[in-house]
CSV table of C-alpha atoms in Angstrom, one decimal:
chain,number,residue,atom,x,y,z
A,1,MET,CA,-36.9,37.8,-14.3
A,2,PRO,CA,-35.7,36.5,-10.6
A,3,SER,CA,-38.2,35.7,-8.0
A,4,LYS,CA,-38.3,38.1,-5.2
A,5,ARG,CA,-40.0,35.5,-2.9
A,6,LEU,CA,-36.6,34.0,-1.3
A,7,ASP,CA,-38.4,32.2,1.3
A,8,ASP,CA,-39.6,29.7,-1.3
A,9,ALA,CA,-35.7,29.5,-2.5
A,10,ALA,CA,-35.0,25.8,-2.5
A,11,PHE,CA,-31.4,26.0,-1.1
A,12,ALA,CA,-33.4,28.4,1.9
A,13,ASN,CA,-35.9,25.2,2.7
A,14,ILE,CA,-33.0,22.3,3.0
A,15,ASP,CA,-33.4,20.5,6.3
A,16,TRP,CA,-29.6,20.1,7.4
A,17,ASP,CA,-30.8,18.0,10.0
A,18,GLU,CA,-31.6,15.0,7.3
A,19,GLU,CA,-28.9,16.4,5.2
A,20,ALA,CA,-26.6,15.4,8.0
A,21,GLY,CA,-28.1,12.4,9.0
A,22,GLY,CA,-30.2,13.2,11.8
A,23,HIS,CA,-31.0,10.2,13.6
A,24,SER,CA,-31.2,7.7,10.7
A,25,VAL,CA,-29.7,4.6,10.4
A,26,HIS,CA,-26.4,5.1,8.4
A,27,TRP,CA,-26.1,1.4,7.1
A,28,PRO,CA,-22.5,2.0,5.8
A,29,THR,CA,-21.4,3.8,9.2
A,30,VAL,CA,-23.2,0.7,10.9
A,31,GLY,CA,-21.6,-2.1,8.8
A,32,LEU,CA,-17.9,-0.6,9.5
A,33,LEU,CA,-18.9,-0.3,13.3
A,34,ALA,CA,-20.1,-4.3,13.1
A,35,GLY,CA,-17.0,-5.1,11.4
A,36,LEU,CA,-14.6,-3.3,13.7
A,37,VAL,CA,-16.7,-5.1,16.8
A,38,GLY,CA,-16.3,-8.2,15.2
A,39,LEU,CA,-12.3,-7.9,14.2
A,40,ALA,CA,-11.8,-6.5,17.9
A,41,ALA,CA,-13.3,-9.6,19.2
A,42,ALA,CA,-11.5,-12.0,17.6
A,43,ALA,CA,-8.4,-10.3,18.6
A,44,VAL,CA,-9.4,-10.8,22.2
A,45,HIS,CA,-10.3,-14.2,22.1
A,46,LYS,CA,-6.8,-14.7,20.2
A,47,LEU,CA,-4.7,-12.8,23.2
A,48,ARG,CA,-7.0,-14.2,26.1
A,49,VAL,CA,-8.0,-17.9,24.8
A,50,GLY,CA,-5.4,-18.8,22.2
A,51,GLY,CA,-5.6,-20.9,19.4
A,52,THR,CA,-7.7,-19.0,16.2
A,53,PRO,CA,-10.7,-17.3,16.2
A,54,PHE,CA,-11.1,-18.4,12.4
A,55,GLY,CA,-10.7,-21.9,13.1
A,56,PHE,CA,-14.1,-22.7,11.3
A,57,ILE,CA,-12.7,-22.1,8.1
A,58,GLY,CA,-9.4,-23.4,8.6
A,59,TRP,CA,-7.1,-20.2,8.6
A,60,GLU,CA,-4.8,-18.7,11.2
A,61,PRO,CA,-3.9,-15.2,10.5
A,62,PRO,CA,-0.6,-13.7,10.9
A,63,ARG,CA,0.1,-10.8,12.6
A,64,ILE,CA,0.1,-9.1,9.3
A,65,ALA,CA,-3.2,-9.9,8.2
A,66,TRP,CA,-5.2,-8.2,11.3
A,67,LEU,CA,-4.0,-4.9,9.9
A,68,LEU,CA,-5.0,-6.3,6.4
A,69,LEU,CA,-8.5,-6.8,7.7
A,70,LEU,CA,-8.5,-3.4,9.6
A,71,ALA,CA,-7.4,-1.9,6.2
A,72,GLY,CA,-10.2,-4.2,4.3
A,73,LEU,CA,-13.0,-2.9,6.4
A,74,LEU,CA,-11.9,1.0,6.2
A,75,GLY,CA,-11.2,1.0,2.5
A,76,LEU,CA,-14.9,-0.7,1.6
A,77,ARG,CA,-16.3,1.9,3.7
A,78,TYR,CA,-14.1,4.8,2.5
A,79,GLY,CA,-13.0,3.8,-0.9
A,80,LEU,CA,-15.2,1.6,-2.6
A,81,TYR,CA,-18.7,2.3,-1.0
A,82,PRO,CA,-18.3,6.1,-2.0
A,83,MET,CA,-17.1,5.3,-5.5
A,84,VAL,CA,-19.9,2.6,-5.9
A,85,ARG,CA,-22.4,5.5,-4.6
A,86,ASP,CA,-20.9,8.2,-6.8
A,87,ARG,CA,-20.8,6.3,-10.1
A,88,ASP,CA,-21.6,9.1,-12.1
A,89,ARG,CA,-18.5,10.9,-10.7
A,90,THR,CA,-16.4,7.6,-10.4
A,91,LEU,CA,-17.3,6.4,-14.0
A,92,PRO,CA,-16.3,9.7,-15.6
A,93,ALA,CA,-12.9,9.8,-13.5
A,94,LEU,CA,-11.7,5.9,-14.4
A,95,LYS,CA,-12.5,6.9,-18.0
A,96,ARG,CA,-10.1,10.0,-17.9
A,97,LEU,CA,-7.8,8.0,-15.8
A,98,PHE,CA,-7.3,5.3,-18.6
A,99,SER,CA,-7.2,7.4,-21.4
A,100,ARG,CA,-3.9,8.4,-20.2
A,101,PRO,CA,-0.9,6.3,-21.4
A,102,VAL,CA,0.8,6.5,-18.2
A,103,GLY,CA,-2.1,6.6,-15.9
A,104,ALA,CA,-3.4,3.2,-17.7
A,105,LEU,CA,0.3,1.6,-17.2
A,106,SER,CA,0.6,2.4,-14.0
A,107,ALA,CA,-3.2,1.5,-13.0
A,108,GLY,CA,-2.4,-2.0,-14.7
A,109,PHE,CA,0.8,-2.6,-12.6
A,110,VAL,CA,-0.9,-1.7,-9.4
A,111,VAL,CA,-4.2,-3.6,-9.7
A,112,LEU,CA,-2.3,-6.5,-11.1
A,113,SER,CA,0.3,-6.5,-8.3
A,114,LEU,CA,-2.5,-6.5,-6.0
A,115,LEU,CA,-4.8,-9.1,-6.6
A,116,PHE,CA,-1.4,-11.5,-7.4
A,117,ALA,CA,-0.7,-10.5,-3.5
A,118,LEU,CA,-4.2,-11.0,-2.6
A,119,VAL,CA,-5.2,-13.8,-4.8
A,120,GLY,CA,-2.0,-15.4,-6.3
A,121,PRO,CA,-1.2,-17.9,-3.6
A,122,GLU,CA,-4.7,-19.1,-3.7
A,123,PHE,CA,-4.2,-20.2,-7.4
A,124,ILE,CA,-0.6,-20.6,-7.7
A,125,SER,CA,1.5,-23.9,-6.7
A,126,TRP,CA,5.4,-23.5,-6.7
A,127,ASP,CA,8.0,-26.3,-6.7
A,128,TYR,CA,10.2,-26.4,-3.7
A,129,ALA,CA,13.9,-25.1,-4.5
A,130,LYS,CA,16.1,-27.8,-6.0
A,131,LEU,CA,19.6,-27.3,-5.3
A,132,ALA,CA,20.3,-29.5,-8.2
A,133,HIS,CA,18.9,-27.0,-10.4
A,134,ALA,CA,21.1,-23.9,-9.4
A,135,HIS,CA,22.1,-20.7,-11.3
A,136,GLN,CA,20.2,-21.6,-14.1
A,137,PRO,CA,20.3,-18.5,-16.7
A,138,PRO,CA,16.9,-16.8,-18.0
A,139,VAL,CA,15.5,-18.1,-21.3
A,140,PHE,CA,17.3,-16.9,-24.3
A,141,THR,CA,20.2,-16.1,-22.0
A,142,ARG,CA,23.4,-18.6,-21.3
A,143,LEU,CA,26.1,-18.6,-18.6
A,144,ARG,CA,29.8,-20.2,-19.4
A,145,VAL,CA,29.8,-23.2,-16.9
A,146,GLU,CA,32.8,-25.1,-18.3
A,147,ASP,CA,35.0,-24.8,-15.6
A,148,VAL,CA,32.4,-25.3,-12.8
A,149,TYR,CA,32.7,-28.5,-11.1
A,150,ALA,CA,29.4,-30.5,-10.8
A,151,TYR,CA,27.2,-28.0,-12.4
A,152,ASN,CA,23.8,-29.1,-13.4
A,153,CYS,CA,22.6,-27.8,-16.6
A,154,VAL,CA,18.6,-28.0,-16.9
A,155,GLY,CA,18.2,-27.0,-20.6
A,156,GLU,CA,20.6,-27.4,-23.3
A,157,LEU,CA,24.3,-27.7,-22.9
A,158,ALA,CA,26.4,-26.6,-25.7
A,159,ASN,CA,30.1,-25.5,-26.2
A,160,GLY,CA,30.5,-25.1,-22.5
A,161,TYR,CA,27.6,-22.8,-21.9
A,162,CYS,CA,24.4,-23.6,-20.1
A,163,HIS,CA,21.6,-21.8,-21.8
A,164,GLY,CA,18.3,-20.9,-20.3
A,165,THR,CA,14.6,-22.9,-20.4
A,166,TRP,CA,11.3,-22.0,-19.8
A,167,GLN,CA,10.9,-24.3,-16.8
A,168,TYR,CA,12.5,-21.1,-15.5
A,169,PRO,CA,12.2,-18.1,-17.4
A,170,LEU,CA,13.8,-15.5,-15.1
A,171,GLY,CA,16.8,-18.1,-13.7
A,172,THR,CA,17.2,-19.6,-10.8
A,173,ASN,CA,19.5,-18.3,-7.5
A,174,ARG,CA,21.9,-20.1,-5.7
A,175,TYR,CA,19.5,-22.6,-3.6
A,176,GLY,CA,17.8,-23.6,-7.2
A,177,GLY,CA,14.4,-21.6,-6.4
A,178,SER,CA,12.7,-19.7,-9.0
A,179,VAL,CA,13.5,-16.2,-9.5
A,180,VAL,CA,9.9,-15.8,-10.7
A,181,GLN,CA,8.6,-17.0,-7.6
A,182,ARG,CA,11.2,-15.1,-5.5
A,183,LEU,CA,9.5,-11.5,-7.5
A,184,PHE,CA,5.6,-12.6,-6.5
A,185,GLU,CA,7.2,-13.2,-3.0
A,186,GLY,CA,8.7,-10.1,-3.1
A,187,ASN,CA,5.5,-8.5,-4.4
A,188,ILE,CA,3.2,-10.2,-1.9
A,189,VAL,CA,5.7,-8.6,1.2
A,190,ALA,CA,5.6,-5.5,-0.5
A,191,VAL,CA,1.7,-5.7,-1.0
A,192,LYS,CA,1.3,-6.1,2.4
A,193,LEU,CA,3.2,-3.5,3.6
A,194,ALA,CA,1.7,-1.0,1.4
A,195,VAL,CA,-1.9,-2.0,2.0
A,196,SER,CA,-1.6,-2.0,5.7
A,197,THR,CA,0.3,0.9,6.3
A,198,ALA,CA,-1.2,3.5,3.8
A,199,ILE,CA,-4.7,2.6,5.4
A,200,VAL,CA,-3.3,3.5,9.2
A,201,MET,CA,-1.2,6.0,7.9
A,202,GLY,CA,-4.1,7.8,5.7
A,203,VAL,CA,-6.6,7.7,8.1
A,204,VAL,CA,-4.7,9.2,11.1
A,205,ALA,CA,-3.5,11.9,8.8
A,206,MET,CA,-7.1,12.8,7.1
A,207,VAL,CA,-8.5,13.3,11.2
A,208,VAL,CA,-5.3,15.3,12.3
A,209,GLY,CA,-5.0,17.1,9.2
A,210,THR,CA,-8.6,18.2,8.8
A,211,VAL,CA,-9.6,18.8,12.2
A,212,ALA,CA,-6.5,21.4,12.6
A,213,GLY,CA,-7.3,22.8,8.8
A,214,TYR,CA,-11.0,23.3,9.5
A,215,ALA,CA,-10.6,24.4,13.4
A,216,GLY,CA,-7.8,26.4,13.1
A,217,GLY,CA,-7.0,28.4,16.2
A,218,LEU,CA,-5.5,26.5,19.2
A,219,THR,CA,-6.9,23.4,18.1
A,220,ASP,CA,-4.5,23.8,14.9
A,221,THR,CA,-1.4,25.0,17.2
A,222,VAL,CA,-1.6,22.4,19.2
A,223,LEU,CA,-1.9,19.5,16.7
A,224,MET,CA,0.4,21.1,14.2
A,225,SER,CA,3.4,21.2,17.4
A,226,TYR,CA,2.5,17.7,18.0
A,227,VAL,CA,3.7,16.6,14.6
A,228,ASP,CA,6.7,19.1,14.8
A,229,ILE,CA,7.7,16.8,18.1
A,230,GLN,CA,6.9,13.6,16.2
A,231,GLN,CA,8.9,14.2,13.5
A,232,THR,CA,12.1,15.0,15.2
A,233,ILE,CA,12.4,11.4,15.8
A,234,PRO,CA,12.3,9.5,12.5
A,235,ALA,CA,10.1,6.4,12.4
A,236,LEU,CA,12.8,4.5,10.8
A,237,VAL,CA,15.0,4.6,14.4
A,238,ILE,CA,11.8,4.2,16.5
A,239,TYR,CA,11.5,0.9,14.7
A,240,LEU,CA,14.9,-0.2,14.9
A,241,VAL,CA,15.2,0.2,18.8
A,242,VAL,CA,11.4,-0.8,20.1
A,243,ALA,CA,10.4,-3.2,17.3
A,244,THR,CA,13.8,-5.0,17.2
A,245,LEU,CA,13.2,-5.4,21.3
A,246,PHE,CA,9.7,-6.1,21.6
A,247,LEU,CA,8.0,-6.7,18.5
A,248,GLY,CA,10.1,-9.1,16.8
A,249,ASN,CA,9.7,-12.6,15.7
A,250,ILE,CA,8.1,-13.4,19.4
A,251,GLY,CA,6.8,-17.0,19.5
A,252,GLY,CA,8.0,-18.0,16.3
A,253,VAL,CA,5.8,-15.6,14.3
A,254,GLU,CA,7.6,-15.3,10.9
A,255,ASP,CA,6.0,-12.0,9.9
A,256,GLY,CA,6.4,-10.3,13.5
A,257,LYS,CA,8.9,-7.9,12.0
A,258,LEU,CA,6.8,-6.9,8.8
A,259,PHE,CA,3.9,-6.3,11.5
A,260,SER,CA,5.8,-4.4,13.7
A,261,LEU,CA,7.3,-2.1,10.7
A,262,ALA,CA,3.5,-1.4,9.2
A,263,LEU,CA,2.5,-0.6,12.7
A,264,VAL,CA,5.2,1.6,13.7
A,265,PHE,CA,5.1,3.5,10.4
A,266,GLY,CA,1.3,3.7,10.1
A,267,LEU,CA,1.3,5.5,13.5
A,268,LEU,CA,4.1,7.5,13.6
A,269,ASP,CA,5.1,8.7,10.3
A,270,TRP,CA,1.8,10.0,9.3
A,271,GLY,CA,3.1,13.9,10.0
A,272,GLY,CA,4.2,15.0,6.6
A,273,ILE,CA,0.8,14.3,4.8
A,274,ALA,CA,-1.0,15.4,7.6
A,275,ARG,CA,0.6,18.9,7.0
A,276,VAL,CA,-0.3,18.3,3.3
A,277,VAL,CA,-4.1,17.8,4.3
A,278,ARG,CA,-4.4,20.7,6.5
A,279,SER,CA,-3.0,23.1,4.1
A,280,ASP,CA,-5.4,21.6,1.4
A,281,VAL,CA,-8.3,22.5,4.2
A,282,LEU,CA,-7.1,25.6,5.1
A,283,THR,CA,-7.6,26.8,1.5
A,284,ARG,CA,-10.9,25.1,1.2
A,285,ARG,CA,-12.6,26.2,4.3
A,286,SER,CA,-12.8,29.6,2.6
A,287,ALA,CA,-14.1,28.7,-0.5
A,288,GLY,CA,-17.4,30.2,-2.2
A,289,TYR,CA,-19.4,26.8,-1.8
A,290,ILE,CA,-18.4,26.4,1.7
A,291,ARG,CA,-19.3,29.6,2.7
A,292,ALA,CA,-22.3,29.5,0.7
A,293,ALA,CA,-23.4,26.1,2.4
A,294,LYS,CA,-23.0,27.4,5.8
A,295,ALA,CA,-24.7,31.0,5.3
A,296,VAL,CA,-27.9,28.5,4.7
A,297,GLY,CA,-27.5,26.6,7.9
A,298,ALA,CA,-24.9,23.4,7.0
A,299,THR,CA,-23.7,22.2,10.3
A,300,ASP,CA,-19.8,21.7,10.7
A,301,ARG,CA,-20.6,18.0,10.7
A,302,HIS,CA,-22.1,18.1,7.0
A,303,VAL,CA,-19.4,20.5,5.9
A,304,LEU,CA,-16.9,18.4,6.6
A,305,ARG,CA,-18.7,14.8,5.5
A,306,ARG,CA,-19.8,16.1,2.1
A,307,HIS,CA,-17.4,18.9,1.1
A,308,VAL,CA,-14.3,19.4,3.1
A,309,VAL,CA,-13.4,15.7,3.2
A,310,PRO,CA,-14.2,14.3,-0.3
A,311,ASN,CA,-12.3,17.1,-1.7
A,312,ALA,CA,-9.4,16.7,0.1
A,313,MET,CA,-9.2,13.0,-0.6
A,314,PRO,CA,-7.0,13.5,-4.1
A,315,THR,CA,-4.4,15.2,-1.9
A,316,LEU,CA,-4.3,12.8,0.4
A,317,VAL,CA,-4.3,10.1,-2.4
A,318,THR,CA,-1.2,11.6,-3.8
A,319,ALA,CA,0.6,11.9,-0.5
A,320,LEU,CA,0.2,8.4,0.2
A,321,THR,CA,1.0,7.0,-3.3
A,322,ARG,CA,4.5,8.9,-3.0
A,323,ARG,CA,5.0,7.7,0.6
A,324,ILE,CA,4.2,3.9,0.0
A,325,PRO,CA,7.0,3.4,-2.6
A,326,LEU,CA,9.4,5.0,-0.2
A,327,LEU,CA,8.2,2.3,2.8
A,328,VAL,CA,8.8,-0.6,0.7
A,329,LEU,CA,12.2,1.0,-0.2
A,330,ILE,CA,13.0,1.2,3.4
A,331,GLN,CA,11.9,-2.6,3.9
A,332,ILE,CA,13.8,-4.0,1.3
A,333,ALA,CA,16.7,-1.9,2.6
A,334,LEU,CA,16.5,-3.6,6.0
A,335,ALA,CA,16.2,-6.5,4.4
A,336,TYR,CA,19.3,-6.3,2.6
A,337,LEU,CA,21.3,-5.2,5.7
A,338,ALA,CA,19.7,-7.8,7.9
A,339,LEU,CA,19.2,-5.3,10.5
A,340,ASN,CA,15.9,-7.4,11.6
A,341,SER,CA,14.9,-8.4,8.4
A,342,ALA,CA,11.3,-6.7,8.1
A,343,THR,CA,10.3,-9.7,6.3
A,344,GLY,CA,8.3,-13.2,6.7
A,345,GLY,CA,11.0,-14.6,4.3
A,346,GLY,CA,10.4,-13.7,0.5
A,347,SER,CA,11.4,-9.8,0.5
A,348,LEU,CA,13.4,-8.5,-2.3
A,349,GLY,CA,16.2,-7.2,-0.1
A,350,GLU,CA,16.9,-11.1,0.8
A,351,THR,CA,17.0,-11.8,-2.7
A,352,LEU,CA,19.5,-9.0,-3.3
A,353,ARG,CA,21.7,-10.2,-0.2
A,354,SER,CA,21.8,-13.7,-1.6
A,355,SER,CA,22.7,-12.6,-4.6
A,356,PHE,CA,26.2,-11.2,-4.3
A,357,THR,CA,27.4,-14.7,-2.4
A,358,ASP,CA,28.4,-18.1,-3.7
A,359,PRO,CA,29.2,-21.0,-1.6
A,360,SER,CA,31.1,-22.9,-4.4
A,361,GLY,CA,33.0,-19.7,-5.4
A,362,ALA,CA,33.2,-21.1,-8.5
A,363,LEU,CA,30.9,-18.3,-10.1
A,364,ALA,CA,31.3,-14.3,-9.4
A,365,TRP,CA,28.3,-12.3,-8.6
A,366,THR,CA,28.7,-10.6,-12.2
A,367,ASP,CA,28.4,-13.6,-14.1
A,368,LEU,CA,24.9,-14.5,-12.0
A,369,TRP,CA,23.9,-10.9,-13.1
A,370,TRP,CA,20.1,-12.0,-13.4
A,371,LEU,CA,20.0,-12.4,-9.5
A,372,THR,CA,20.5,-8.6,-8.9
A,373,ALA,CA,19.4,-7.0,-12.4
A,374,ILE,CA,15.9,-8.4,-12.5
A,375,PRO,CA,15.0,-7.5,-8.6
A,376,ILE,CA,16.4,-4.0,-9.2
A,377,LEU,CA,14.4,-3.6,-12.3
A,378,PHE,CA,11.4,-5.1,-10.5
A,379,THR,CA,11.8,-2.8,-7.4
A,380,VAL,CA,12.0,0.0,-10.1
A,381,VAL,CA,8.8,-0.3,-11.6
A,382,PHE,CA,7.3,-0.9,-8.6
A,383,VAL,CA,8.1,2.3,-7.2
A,384,LEU,CA,7.6,4.4,-10.8
A,385,ALA,CA,3.8,2.7,-11.0
A,386,TYR,CA,2.7,3.7,-7.7
A,387,SER,CA,4.6,7.5,-7.9
A,388,LEU,CA,3.4,7.8,-11.2
A,389,LEU,CA,-0.4,6.5,-10.4
A,390,GLY,CA,-0.4,8.8,-7.6
A,391,ASP,CA,0.4,11.9,-9.9
A,392,GLU,CA,-2.5,10.8,-12.7
A,393,LEU,CA,-4.8,10.7,-9.5
A,394,ARG,CA,-4.2,13.9,-8.7
A,395,ASP,CA,-4.5,15.0,-11.7
A,396,VAL,CA,-7.7,13.1,-12.5
A,397,LEU,CA,-9.9,13.7,-9.3
A,398,ASP,CA,-8.7,17.7,-9.2
A,399,PRO,CA,-11.6,19.4,-10.5
A,400,LYS,CA,-9.8,22.2,-11.8
A,401,GLY,CA,-7.8,19.7,-14.1
A,402,VAL,CA,-10.9,18.0,-15.4
A,403,SER,CA,-11.0,20.9,-18.3
A,404,ARG,CA,-7.4,20.8,-19.2
């Protein structure tokens, strides 16, 4: 028989000040603030004193590295830490993800691309391009070179055909550079852009979308009106105008344009994601568990931190993983068209552009099919992997989809 002593009910005796954090020290947040202060101090030192603030480890960070460091701090605090803290939810979710063939394949590709981009350059050494090794075909294929003057075949030369060799498993370009190396370099550029832009875009979109959806009223109207105004001018236009004039390769910094691309899109292209988050928060703020928490005294801060934001994360992740491939395609297109090439060298767009020209004129671009087909195939796989991973994460993290 239910108890009639409501005063003794557990949910009625929760100390919401303690649950909301009260005045206790929240060490993960303290660590984040300390990291942000340290990063800001290093940036000020770089701007005012010059040199490198990381000289004690022999590292001169490029511009994009500052965004990556910021992304790393935010990712540790709001990504890795909650996953480790809530292991009882994280492990089953990962198990469900990897039990799906599409989820396992897409997650595997994304993890490998991140690992190769972050630690690959430290462990993989590449040979310099050799002009004498230009236009080598991939292994198991051949190229007719009988009428090509002064062509040097690295592999087997038989009956006027040069056969591919394992020295260059995917062939070489017109400069004698390995196509495998070009794919790795293109992956590094794409991952740098994806990680740095996604973190900046995600933080801004989550804050604006959550505040607008939860507060409603005038706050919602003002924030969404600003989003409407911001979206009238595409971020790509702002990048081409502003970044080209002011944020390019200033002072010989190679990745200045990649940095400006990530910064402009991170700060100005989050409107659509914020609207998706706002829509999700509008639905959840009237849910039963939210009303129950408020009925027993939960503060808005507690509701947002423990219920609204965590439950809106799958929506944010899905929206970001759908946006990342588009940003990568924009960067490749800019590099291909040579419109303020958004790279520090190594973009797949530059690889594609150079594949259509042969200084000697002896070989048509159709003869050198691997220089276009392989980068395009890699780009398609990259875009599909991130897009499919977003869909799989949405299904895995959605509580309604767990039982399906």
